[in-house]
Coordinates of C-alpha atoms in Angstrom, one line a residue:
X1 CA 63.8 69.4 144.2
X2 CA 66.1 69.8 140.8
X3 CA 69.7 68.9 142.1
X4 CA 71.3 68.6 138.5
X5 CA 72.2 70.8 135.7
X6 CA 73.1 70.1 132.1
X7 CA 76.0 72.0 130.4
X8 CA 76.5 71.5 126.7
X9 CA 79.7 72.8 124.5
X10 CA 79.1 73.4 120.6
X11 CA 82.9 72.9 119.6
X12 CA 84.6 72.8 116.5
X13 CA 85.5 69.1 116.3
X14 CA 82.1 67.5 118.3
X15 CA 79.4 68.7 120.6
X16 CA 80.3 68.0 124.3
X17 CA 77.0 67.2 127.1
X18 CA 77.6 67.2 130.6
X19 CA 75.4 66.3 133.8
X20 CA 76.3 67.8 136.9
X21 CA 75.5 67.3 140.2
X22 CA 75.3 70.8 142.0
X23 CA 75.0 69.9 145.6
X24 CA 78.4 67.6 145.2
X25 CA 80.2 69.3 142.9
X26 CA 81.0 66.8 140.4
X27 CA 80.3 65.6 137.2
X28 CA 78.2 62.3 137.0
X29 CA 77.9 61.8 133.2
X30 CA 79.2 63.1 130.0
X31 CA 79.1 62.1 126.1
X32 CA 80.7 63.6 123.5
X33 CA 79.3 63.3 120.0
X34 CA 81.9 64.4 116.8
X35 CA 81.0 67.4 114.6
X36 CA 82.3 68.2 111.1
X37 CA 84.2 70.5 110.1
X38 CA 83.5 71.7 106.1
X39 CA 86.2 73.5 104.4
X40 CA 84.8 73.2 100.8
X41 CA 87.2 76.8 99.5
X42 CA 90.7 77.7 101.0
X43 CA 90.2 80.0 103.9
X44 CA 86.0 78.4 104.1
X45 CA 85.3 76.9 107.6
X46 CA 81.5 76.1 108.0
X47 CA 79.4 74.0 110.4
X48 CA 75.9 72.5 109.7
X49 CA 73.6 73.3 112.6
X50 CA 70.9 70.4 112.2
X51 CA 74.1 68.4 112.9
X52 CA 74.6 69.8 116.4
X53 CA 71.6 69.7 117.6
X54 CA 71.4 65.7 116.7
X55 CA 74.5 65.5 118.9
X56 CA 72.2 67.8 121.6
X57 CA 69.7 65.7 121.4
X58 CA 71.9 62.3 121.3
X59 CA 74.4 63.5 124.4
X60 CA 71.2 64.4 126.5
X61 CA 69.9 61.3 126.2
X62 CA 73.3 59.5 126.6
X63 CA 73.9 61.5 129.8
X64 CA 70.5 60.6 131.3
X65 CA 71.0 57.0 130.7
X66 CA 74.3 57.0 131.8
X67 CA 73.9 58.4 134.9
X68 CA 70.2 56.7 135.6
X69 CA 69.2 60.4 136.8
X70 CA 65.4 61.5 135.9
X71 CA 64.1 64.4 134.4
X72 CA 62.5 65.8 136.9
X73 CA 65.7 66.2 138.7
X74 CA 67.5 68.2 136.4
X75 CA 66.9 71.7 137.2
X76 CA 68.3 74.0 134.4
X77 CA 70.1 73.5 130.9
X78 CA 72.6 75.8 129.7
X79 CA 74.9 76.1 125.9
X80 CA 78.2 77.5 125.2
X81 CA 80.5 77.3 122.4
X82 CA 82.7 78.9 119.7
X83 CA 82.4 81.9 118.7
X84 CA 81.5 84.8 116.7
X85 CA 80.0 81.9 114.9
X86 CA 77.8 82.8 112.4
X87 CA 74.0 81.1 111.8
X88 CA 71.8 83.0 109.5
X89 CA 68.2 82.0 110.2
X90 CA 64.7 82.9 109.1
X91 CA 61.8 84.4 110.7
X92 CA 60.9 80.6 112.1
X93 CA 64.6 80.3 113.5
X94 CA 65.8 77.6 110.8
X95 CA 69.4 78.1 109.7
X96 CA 69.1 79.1 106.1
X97 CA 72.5 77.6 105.4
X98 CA 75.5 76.0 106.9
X99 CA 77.0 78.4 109.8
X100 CA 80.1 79.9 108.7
X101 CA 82.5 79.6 111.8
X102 CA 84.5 82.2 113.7
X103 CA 88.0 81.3 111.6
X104 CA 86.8 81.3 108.2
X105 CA 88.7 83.6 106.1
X106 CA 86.2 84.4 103.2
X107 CA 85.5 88.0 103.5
X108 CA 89.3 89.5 102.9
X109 CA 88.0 91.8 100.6
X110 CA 85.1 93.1 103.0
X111 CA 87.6 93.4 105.9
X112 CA 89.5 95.5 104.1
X113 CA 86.8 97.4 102.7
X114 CA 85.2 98.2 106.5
X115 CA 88.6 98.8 108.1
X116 CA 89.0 101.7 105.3
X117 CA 85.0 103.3 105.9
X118 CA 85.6 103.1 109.6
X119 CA 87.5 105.4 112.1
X120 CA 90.0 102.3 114.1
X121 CA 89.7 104.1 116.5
X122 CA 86.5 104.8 117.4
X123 CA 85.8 101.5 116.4
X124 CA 88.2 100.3 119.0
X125 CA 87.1 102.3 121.3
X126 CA 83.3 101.7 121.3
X127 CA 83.6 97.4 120.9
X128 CA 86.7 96.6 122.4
X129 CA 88.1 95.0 119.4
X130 CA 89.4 96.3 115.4
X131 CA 87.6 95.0 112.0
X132 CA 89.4 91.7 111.8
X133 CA 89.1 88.4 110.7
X134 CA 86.5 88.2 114.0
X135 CA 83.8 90.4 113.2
X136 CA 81.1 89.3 111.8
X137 CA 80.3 92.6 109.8
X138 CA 82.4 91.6 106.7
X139 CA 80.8 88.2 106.5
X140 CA 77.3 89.6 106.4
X141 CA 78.7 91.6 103.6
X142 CA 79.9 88.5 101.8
X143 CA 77.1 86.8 101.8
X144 CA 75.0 89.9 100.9
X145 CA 77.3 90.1 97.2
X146 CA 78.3 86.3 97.0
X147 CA 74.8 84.9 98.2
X148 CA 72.1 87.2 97.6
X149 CA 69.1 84.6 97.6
X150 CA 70.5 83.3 101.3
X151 CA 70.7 86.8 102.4
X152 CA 67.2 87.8 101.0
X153 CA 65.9 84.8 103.6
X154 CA 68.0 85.6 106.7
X155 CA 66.2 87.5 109.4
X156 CA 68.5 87.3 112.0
X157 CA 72.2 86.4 112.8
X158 CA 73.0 84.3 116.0
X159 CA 75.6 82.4 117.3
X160 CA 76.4 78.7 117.8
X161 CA 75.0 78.2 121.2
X162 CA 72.2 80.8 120.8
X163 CA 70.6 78.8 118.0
X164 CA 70.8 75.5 120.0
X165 CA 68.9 77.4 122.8
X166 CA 66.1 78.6 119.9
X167 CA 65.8 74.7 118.6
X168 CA 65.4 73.5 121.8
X169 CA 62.5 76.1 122.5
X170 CA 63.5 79.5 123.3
X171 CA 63.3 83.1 121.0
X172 CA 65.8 84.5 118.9
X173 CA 68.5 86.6 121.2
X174 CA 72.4 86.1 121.1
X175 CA 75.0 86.4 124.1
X176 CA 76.7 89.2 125.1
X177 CA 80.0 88.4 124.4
X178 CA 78.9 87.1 120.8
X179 CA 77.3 90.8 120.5
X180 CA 80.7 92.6 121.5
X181 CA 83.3 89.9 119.4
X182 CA 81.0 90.4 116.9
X183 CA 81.7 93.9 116.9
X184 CA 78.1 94.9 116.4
X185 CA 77.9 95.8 120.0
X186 CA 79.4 98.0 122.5
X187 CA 81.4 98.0 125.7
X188 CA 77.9 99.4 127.2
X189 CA 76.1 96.9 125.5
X190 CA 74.0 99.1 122.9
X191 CA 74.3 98.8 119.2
X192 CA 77.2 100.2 116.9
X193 CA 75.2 101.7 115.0
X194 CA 78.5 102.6 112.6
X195 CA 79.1 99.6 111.6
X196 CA 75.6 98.7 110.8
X197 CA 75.5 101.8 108.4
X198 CA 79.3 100.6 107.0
X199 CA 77.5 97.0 105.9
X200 CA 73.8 98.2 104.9
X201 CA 72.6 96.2 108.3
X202 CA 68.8 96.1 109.4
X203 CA 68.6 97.2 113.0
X204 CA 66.5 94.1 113.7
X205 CA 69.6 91.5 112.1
X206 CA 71.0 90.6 115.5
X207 CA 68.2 89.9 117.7
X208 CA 67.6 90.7 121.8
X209 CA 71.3 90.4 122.9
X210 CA 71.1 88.5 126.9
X211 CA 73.8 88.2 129.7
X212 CA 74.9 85.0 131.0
X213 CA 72.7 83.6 133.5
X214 CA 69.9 84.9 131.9
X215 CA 66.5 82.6 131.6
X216 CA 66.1 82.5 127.3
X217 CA 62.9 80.7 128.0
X218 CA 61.8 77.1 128.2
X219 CA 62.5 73.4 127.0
X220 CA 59.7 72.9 124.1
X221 CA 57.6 69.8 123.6
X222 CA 59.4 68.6 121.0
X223 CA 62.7 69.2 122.3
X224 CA 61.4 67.4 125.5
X225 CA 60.1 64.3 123.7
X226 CA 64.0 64.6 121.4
X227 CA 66.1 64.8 124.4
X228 CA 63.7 63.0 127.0
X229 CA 64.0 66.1 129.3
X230 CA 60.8 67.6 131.1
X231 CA 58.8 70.2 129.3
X232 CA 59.4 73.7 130.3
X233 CA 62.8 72.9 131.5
X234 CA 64.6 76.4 132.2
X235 CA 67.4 77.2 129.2
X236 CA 69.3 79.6 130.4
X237 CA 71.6 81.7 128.6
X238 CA 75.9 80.7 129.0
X239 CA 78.5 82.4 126.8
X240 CA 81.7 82.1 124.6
X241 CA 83.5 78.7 124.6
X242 CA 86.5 80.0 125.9
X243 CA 85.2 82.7 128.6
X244 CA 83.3 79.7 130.2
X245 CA 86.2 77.5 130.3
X246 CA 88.2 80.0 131.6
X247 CA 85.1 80.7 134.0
X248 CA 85.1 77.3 135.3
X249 CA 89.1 77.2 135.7
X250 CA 88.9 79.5 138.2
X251 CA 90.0 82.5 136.4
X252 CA 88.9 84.8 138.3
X253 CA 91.6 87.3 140.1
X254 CA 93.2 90.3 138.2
X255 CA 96.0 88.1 136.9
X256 CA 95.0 84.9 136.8
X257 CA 95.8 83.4 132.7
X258 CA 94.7 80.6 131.2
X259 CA 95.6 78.8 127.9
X260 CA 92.8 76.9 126.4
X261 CA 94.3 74.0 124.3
X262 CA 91.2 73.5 121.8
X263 CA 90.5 73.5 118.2
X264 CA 91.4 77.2 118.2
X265 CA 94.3 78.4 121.0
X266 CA 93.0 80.6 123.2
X267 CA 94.6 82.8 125.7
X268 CA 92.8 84.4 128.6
X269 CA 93.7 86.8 131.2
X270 CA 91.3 88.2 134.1
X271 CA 91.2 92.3 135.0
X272 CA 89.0 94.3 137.1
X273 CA 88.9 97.3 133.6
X274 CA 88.0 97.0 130.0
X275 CA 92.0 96.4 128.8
X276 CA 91.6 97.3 125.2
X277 CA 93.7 97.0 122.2
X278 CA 93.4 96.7 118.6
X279 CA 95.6 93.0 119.0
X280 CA 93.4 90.9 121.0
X281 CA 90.1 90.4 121.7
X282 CA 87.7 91.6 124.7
X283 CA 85.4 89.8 126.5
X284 CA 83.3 90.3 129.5
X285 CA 84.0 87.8 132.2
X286 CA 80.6 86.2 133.9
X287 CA 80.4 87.9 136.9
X288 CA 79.6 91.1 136.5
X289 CA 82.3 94.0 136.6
X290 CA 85.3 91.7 135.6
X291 CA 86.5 91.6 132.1
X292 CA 88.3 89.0 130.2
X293 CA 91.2 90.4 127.3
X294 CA 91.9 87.5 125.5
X295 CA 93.5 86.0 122.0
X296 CA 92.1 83.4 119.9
X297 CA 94.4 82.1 117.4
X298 CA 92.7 80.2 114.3
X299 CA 94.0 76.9 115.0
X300 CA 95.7 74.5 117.7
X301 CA 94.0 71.1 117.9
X302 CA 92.9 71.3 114.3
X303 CA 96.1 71.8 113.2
X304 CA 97.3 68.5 114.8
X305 CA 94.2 67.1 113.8
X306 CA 95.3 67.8 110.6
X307 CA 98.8 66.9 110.9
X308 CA 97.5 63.1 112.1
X309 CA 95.6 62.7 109.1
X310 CA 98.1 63.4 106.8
X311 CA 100.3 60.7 109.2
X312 CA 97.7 58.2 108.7
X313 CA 95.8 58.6 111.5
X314 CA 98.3 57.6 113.9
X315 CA 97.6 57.7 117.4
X316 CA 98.5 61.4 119.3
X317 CA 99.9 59.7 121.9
X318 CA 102.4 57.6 119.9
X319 CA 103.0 60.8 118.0
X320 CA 104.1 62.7 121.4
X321 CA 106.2 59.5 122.1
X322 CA 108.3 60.2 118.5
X323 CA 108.3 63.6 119.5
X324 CA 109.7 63.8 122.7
X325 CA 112.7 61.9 121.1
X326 CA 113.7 64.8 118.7
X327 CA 115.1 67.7 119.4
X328 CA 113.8 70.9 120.2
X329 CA 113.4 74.1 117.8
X330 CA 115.4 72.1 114.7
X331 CA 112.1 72.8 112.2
X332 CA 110.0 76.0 112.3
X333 CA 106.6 75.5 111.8
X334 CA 104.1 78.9 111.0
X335 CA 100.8 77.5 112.0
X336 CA 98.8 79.8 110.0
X337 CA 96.6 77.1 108.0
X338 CA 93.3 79.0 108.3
X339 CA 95.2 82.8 108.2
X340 CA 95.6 84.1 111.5
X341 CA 93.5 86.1 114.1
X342 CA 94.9 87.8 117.4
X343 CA 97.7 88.9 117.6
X344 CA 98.4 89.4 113.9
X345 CA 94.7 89.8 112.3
X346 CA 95.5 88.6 108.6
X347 CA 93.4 85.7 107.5
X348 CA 95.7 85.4 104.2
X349 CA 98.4 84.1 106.0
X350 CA 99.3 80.6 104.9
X351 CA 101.3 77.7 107.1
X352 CA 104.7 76.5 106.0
X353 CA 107.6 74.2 107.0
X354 CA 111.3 75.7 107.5
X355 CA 114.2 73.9 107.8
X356 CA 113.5 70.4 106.6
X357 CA 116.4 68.4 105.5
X358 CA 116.1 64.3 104.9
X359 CA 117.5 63.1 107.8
X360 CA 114.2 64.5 109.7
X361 CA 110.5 62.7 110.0
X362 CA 106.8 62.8 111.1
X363 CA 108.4 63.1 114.5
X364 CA 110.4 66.3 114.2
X365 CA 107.4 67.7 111.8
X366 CA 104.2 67.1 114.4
X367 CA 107.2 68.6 117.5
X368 CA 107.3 71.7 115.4
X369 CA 103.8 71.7 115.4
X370 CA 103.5 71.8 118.8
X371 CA 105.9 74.2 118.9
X372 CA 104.5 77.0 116.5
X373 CA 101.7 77.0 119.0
X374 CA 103.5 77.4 122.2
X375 CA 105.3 80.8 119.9
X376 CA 101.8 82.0 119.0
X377 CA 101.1 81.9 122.9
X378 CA 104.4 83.4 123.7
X379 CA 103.6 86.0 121.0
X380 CA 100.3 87.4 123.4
X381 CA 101.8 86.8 126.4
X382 CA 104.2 89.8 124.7
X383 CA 101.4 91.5 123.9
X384 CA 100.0 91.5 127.1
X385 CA 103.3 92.6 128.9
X386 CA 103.4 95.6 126.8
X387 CA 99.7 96.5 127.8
X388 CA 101.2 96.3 131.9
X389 CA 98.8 93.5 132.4
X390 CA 99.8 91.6 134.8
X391 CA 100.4 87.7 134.6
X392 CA 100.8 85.6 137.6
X393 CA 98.7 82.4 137.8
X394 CA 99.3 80.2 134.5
X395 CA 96.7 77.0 134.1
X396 CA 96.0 75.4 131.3
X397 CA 92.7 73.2 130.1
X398 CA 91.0 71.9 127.6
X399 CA 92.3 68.7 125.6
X400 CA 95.1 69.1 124.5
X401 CA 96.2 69.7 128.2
X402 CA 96.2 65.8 128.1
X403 CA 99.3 65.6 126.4
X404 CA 102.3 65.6 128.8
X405 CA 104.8 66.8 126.0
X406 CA 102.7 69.3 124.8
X407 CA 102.5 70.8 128.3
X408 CA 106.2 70.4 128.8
X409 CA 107.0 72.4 125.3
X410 CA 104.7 75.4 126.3
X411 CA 106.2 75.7 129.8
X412 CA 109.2 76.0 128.2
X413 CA 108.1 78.0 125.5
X414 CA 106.2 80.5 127.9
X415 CA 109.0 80.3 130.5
X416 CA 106.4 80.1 133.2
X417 CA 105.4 77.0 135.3
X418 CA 101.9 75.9 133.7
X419 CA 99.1 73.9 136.2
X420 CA 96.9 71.4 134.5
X421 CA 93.1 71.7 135.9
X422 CA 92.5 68.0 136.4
X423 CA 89.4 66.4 134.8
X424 CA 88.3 69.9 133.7
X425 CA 85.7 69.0 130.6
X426 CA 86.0 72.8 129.6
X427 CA 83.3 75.2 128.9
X428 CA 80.8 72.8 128.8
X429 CA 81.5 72.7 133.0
X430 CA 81.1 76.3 132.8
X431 CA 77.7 76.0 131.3
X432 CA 76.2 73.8 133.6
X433 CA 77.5 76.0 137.0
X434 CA 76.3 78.8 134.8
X435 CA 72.7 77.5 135.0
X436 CA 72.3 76.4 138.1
X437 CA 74.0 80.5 138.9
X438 CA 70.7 81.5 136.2
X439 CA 68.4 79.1 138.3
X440 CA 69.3 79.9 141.9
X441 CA 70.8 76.2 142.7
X442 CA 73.9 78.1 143.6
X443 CA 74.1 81.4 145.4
X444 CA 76.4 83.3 143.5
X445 CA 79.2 83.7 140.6
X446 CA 81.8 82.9 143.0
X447 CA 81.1 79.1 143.1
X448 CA 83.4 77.6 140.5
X449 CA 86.3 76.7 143.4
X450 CA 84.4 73.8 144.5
X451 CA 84.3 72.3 140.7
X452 CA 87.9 72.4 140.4
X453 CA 91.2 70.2 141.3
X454 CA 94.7 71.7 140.2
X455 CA 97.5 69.2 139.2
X456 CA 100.9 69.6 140.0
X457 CA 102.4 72.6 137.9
X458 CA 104.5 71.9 134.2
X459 CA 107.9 73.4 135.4
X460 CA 110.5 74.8 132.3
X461 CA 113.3 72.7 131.7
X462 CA 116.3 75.2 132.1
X463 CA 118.0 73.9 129.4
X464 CA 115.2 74.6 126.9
X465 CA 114.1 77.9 127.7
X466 CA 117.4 79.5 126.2
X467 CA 117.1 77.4 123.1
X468 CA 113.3 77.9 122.9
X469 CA 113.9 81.7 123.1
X470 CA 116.1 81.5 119.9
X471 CA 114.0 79.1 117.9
X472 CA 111.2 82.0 118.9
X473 CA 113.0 84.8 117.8
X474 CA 113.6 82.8 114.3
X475 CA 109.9 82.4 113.9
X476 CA 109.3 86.0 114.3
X477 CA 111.8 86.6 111.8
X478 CA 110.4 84.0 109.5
X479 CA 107.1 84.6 109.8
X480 CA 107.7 88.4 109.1
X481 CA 110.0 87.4 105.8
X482 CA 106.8 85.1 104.5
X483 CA 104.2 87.6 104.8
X484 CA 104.6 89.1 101.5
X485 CA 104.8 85.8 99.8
X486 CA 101.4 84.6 101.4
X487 CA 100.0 87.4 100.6
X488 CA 100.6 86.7 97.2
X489 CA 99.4 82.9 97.3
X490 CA 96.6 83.9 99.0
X491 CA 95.4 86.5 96.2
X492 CA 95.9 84.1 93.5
X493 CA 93.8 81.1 95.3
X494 CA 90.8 83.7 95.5
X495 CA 87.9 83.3 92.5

């Protein structure tokens, strides 16, 4: 009898396989294959697709030989990953170009153009989310006006995950919670059919839209002889990146929170009612009847990603170890290198320095990068409080949750003591309890507990809360006093 599941994470920075073992409730294997990340035009953040599905097809096979487990053990196969991602693809299901990714910034001018032919509100009200950077609307109209030969070859628009499902043998459909970020969908889960007037959109662009734990159909031939899986394997449908991590994290009870240290930051916060507002985002949590409000900022690891190549590739952890020698809050940082999402919503924002003078370094630079975003999580917790949703339970996962400083600097930031979820590999975890949910090996939604082990909480250090509160306050200020002058950079990069 099938005892194992395979989860698999389509990330920014690499492509993420795990092999669980359902009856024990651990993890056996994992591999991790890097992606990369094109950025070929300021505010441009692409993906090529034929790439992760080589890293599919290379972490499956790393995961069974790692872990000597045979095929006909593994039970279920299930994808997650970032998203709205964007793949257009043809009537056979190949990607007709690179996938554009959830923070690129290209379509300003459509944004704009939607946000003034749509009613906000009624917009807001139907999808749970405004005309931002996040929909994927305004990109379809880019690429109708900026690549017209692409768009006369794109039958249908899928997300990240959803496409690795189609190449590994099922049809063209696309997750729930890529349907509603998308903001193509509804709260209710039917079309808006506003918005596909607003951008000239065929009713039969996004394909069957499918809830998690749904079966999307079944391992192909060829997948099976790529990947050395069985034929007919069951793929079953998982979700957003960061609604399965916070799934498998145990966020689960009206107030439980999560922040999701990844390429992008994401915050997380579980209710029992649609919580809806035109700053953040709205997902709907796995099990059925819970909702997930959420903000996604446009970057966090990538931005010390970038930082360490500019430093020369240096270590991270010999980074942290200049860092936590400097002092706190001496440089603001404004973290807006791909424009911004939630809570602000303007993709031509641009990422500065403040408050360099020559007696500082790398060190003091890469601690105000940790810093900006700690204040861009301390921004939605804001938010959140003036919604009256409650926050009690703070964890934090994903990897930069690795990084003992890094932890340290958003306790402090965030006031609030912050408990690590020990070995947690992310939504990639989430995946593979989400298939075995999808294939009956576990009885019900409620059975992420046993997957998890909380570390001892990240506690404030009094004597940085108070100084971390004015450095805050100072980046509000800044980051309101820059605006205009990104703005203006921003227009004159533009062809």
């Amino acid at each position: 009898m099938p005892e194992f599941t395979i989860g698999i994470d389509i990330g920014t920075t690499g492509t993420k396989t795990v092999l669980v073992d359902i009856g024990r409730a651990r993890i056996v294997a994992q591999a991790t294959h890097d992606a990369q990340l094109f950025s070929d035009a300021p505010g441009h953040a692409e993906a090529d697709p034929t790439q992760w599905l080589r890293n599919v097809h290379a972490g499956i096979r790393d995961v069974l030989a790692t872990s000597g487990v045979t095929p006909d053990r593994i039970g279920a196969l299930s994808t997650t990953g970032m998203v709205p991602a964007v793949v257009p693809v043809d009537g056979t299901g190949a990607p007709v170009r690179r996938a554009l990714l959830q923070n690129d910034a290209r379509a300003t001018a459509e944004i704009t153009e939607l946000q003034h032919a749509l009613d906000a509100e009624t917009v807001l009200r139907a999808t749970g989310s405004a005309v931002t950077q996040q929909s994927v609307a305004p990109t379809a109209l880019w690429l109708q006006r900026h690549e017209p030969d692409i768009w006369s070859r794109t039958t249908h628009l899928v997300g990240s995950y959803d496409w690795v499902l189609m190449a590994l043998g099922a049809p063209a459909h696309v997750e729930l919670n890529w349907a509603l970020e998308s903001g193509l969908g509804t709260i209710t889960g039917e079309r808006f059919e506003p918005m596909y007037a607003a951008a000239d959109l065929s009713a039969e662009l996004v394909p069957a839209v499918l809830s998690p734990g749904t079966r999307a159909g079944a391992l192909s031939v060829a997948a099976a002889e790529a990947t050395g899986l069985r034929p007919g394997l069951p793929l079953i449908v998982g979700g957003a990146d960061h609604v399965l991590s916070a799934y498998a994290a145990g966020i689960n009870a009206e107030g439980d929170w999560l922040v999701k240290l990844g390429g992008a930051g994401d915050i997380l916060v579980a209710a029992e009612q649609p919580v809806i507002d035109a700053r953040l985002y709205l997902d709907a949590h796995p099990v059925p009847g819970r909702w997930l409000p959420n903000g996604c900022m446009a970057t966090s690891g990538s931005l010390i990603r970038w930082f360490q190549t500019l430093s020369g590739g240096i270590d991270l952890v010999a980074l942290d170890d200049e860092a936590d020698t400097r002092k706190p809050g001496e440089i603001l940082c404004l973290p807006y290198f791909l424009g911004e999402k939630s809570p602000l919503h303007d993709p031509d924002l641009r990422g500065a320095f403040v408050g360099l003078d020559l007696a500082h370094n790398r060190a003091d630079m890469y601690r105000s990068v940790l810093e900006a975003i700690a204040y861009g999580f301390r921004h939605h917790t804001e938010v959140f409080a003036s919604m009256g949703v409650p926050l009690h339970r703070a964890l934090v996962t994903n990897g930069g949750s690795r990084s003992v400083l890094w932890k340290q600097i958003l306790a402090d930031v965030l006031g609030t003591p912050l408990s690590p979820i020990v070995g947690h590999p992310g939504a990639s975890l989430g995946a593979a309890v989400i298939a075995a949910v999808g294939t009956g090996l576990l009885d019900g939604w409620d059975s992420t507990a046993m997957f998890q082990t909380v570390g001892e909480p990240v506690v404030p250090n009094p004597q940085n809360v108070d100084r971390y509160a004015e450095a805050y306050a100072q980046w509000r200020e800044l980051g309101d006093v820059l605006t205009p002058i990104s703005h203006r950079i921003a227009r004159k990069a533009r062809p």
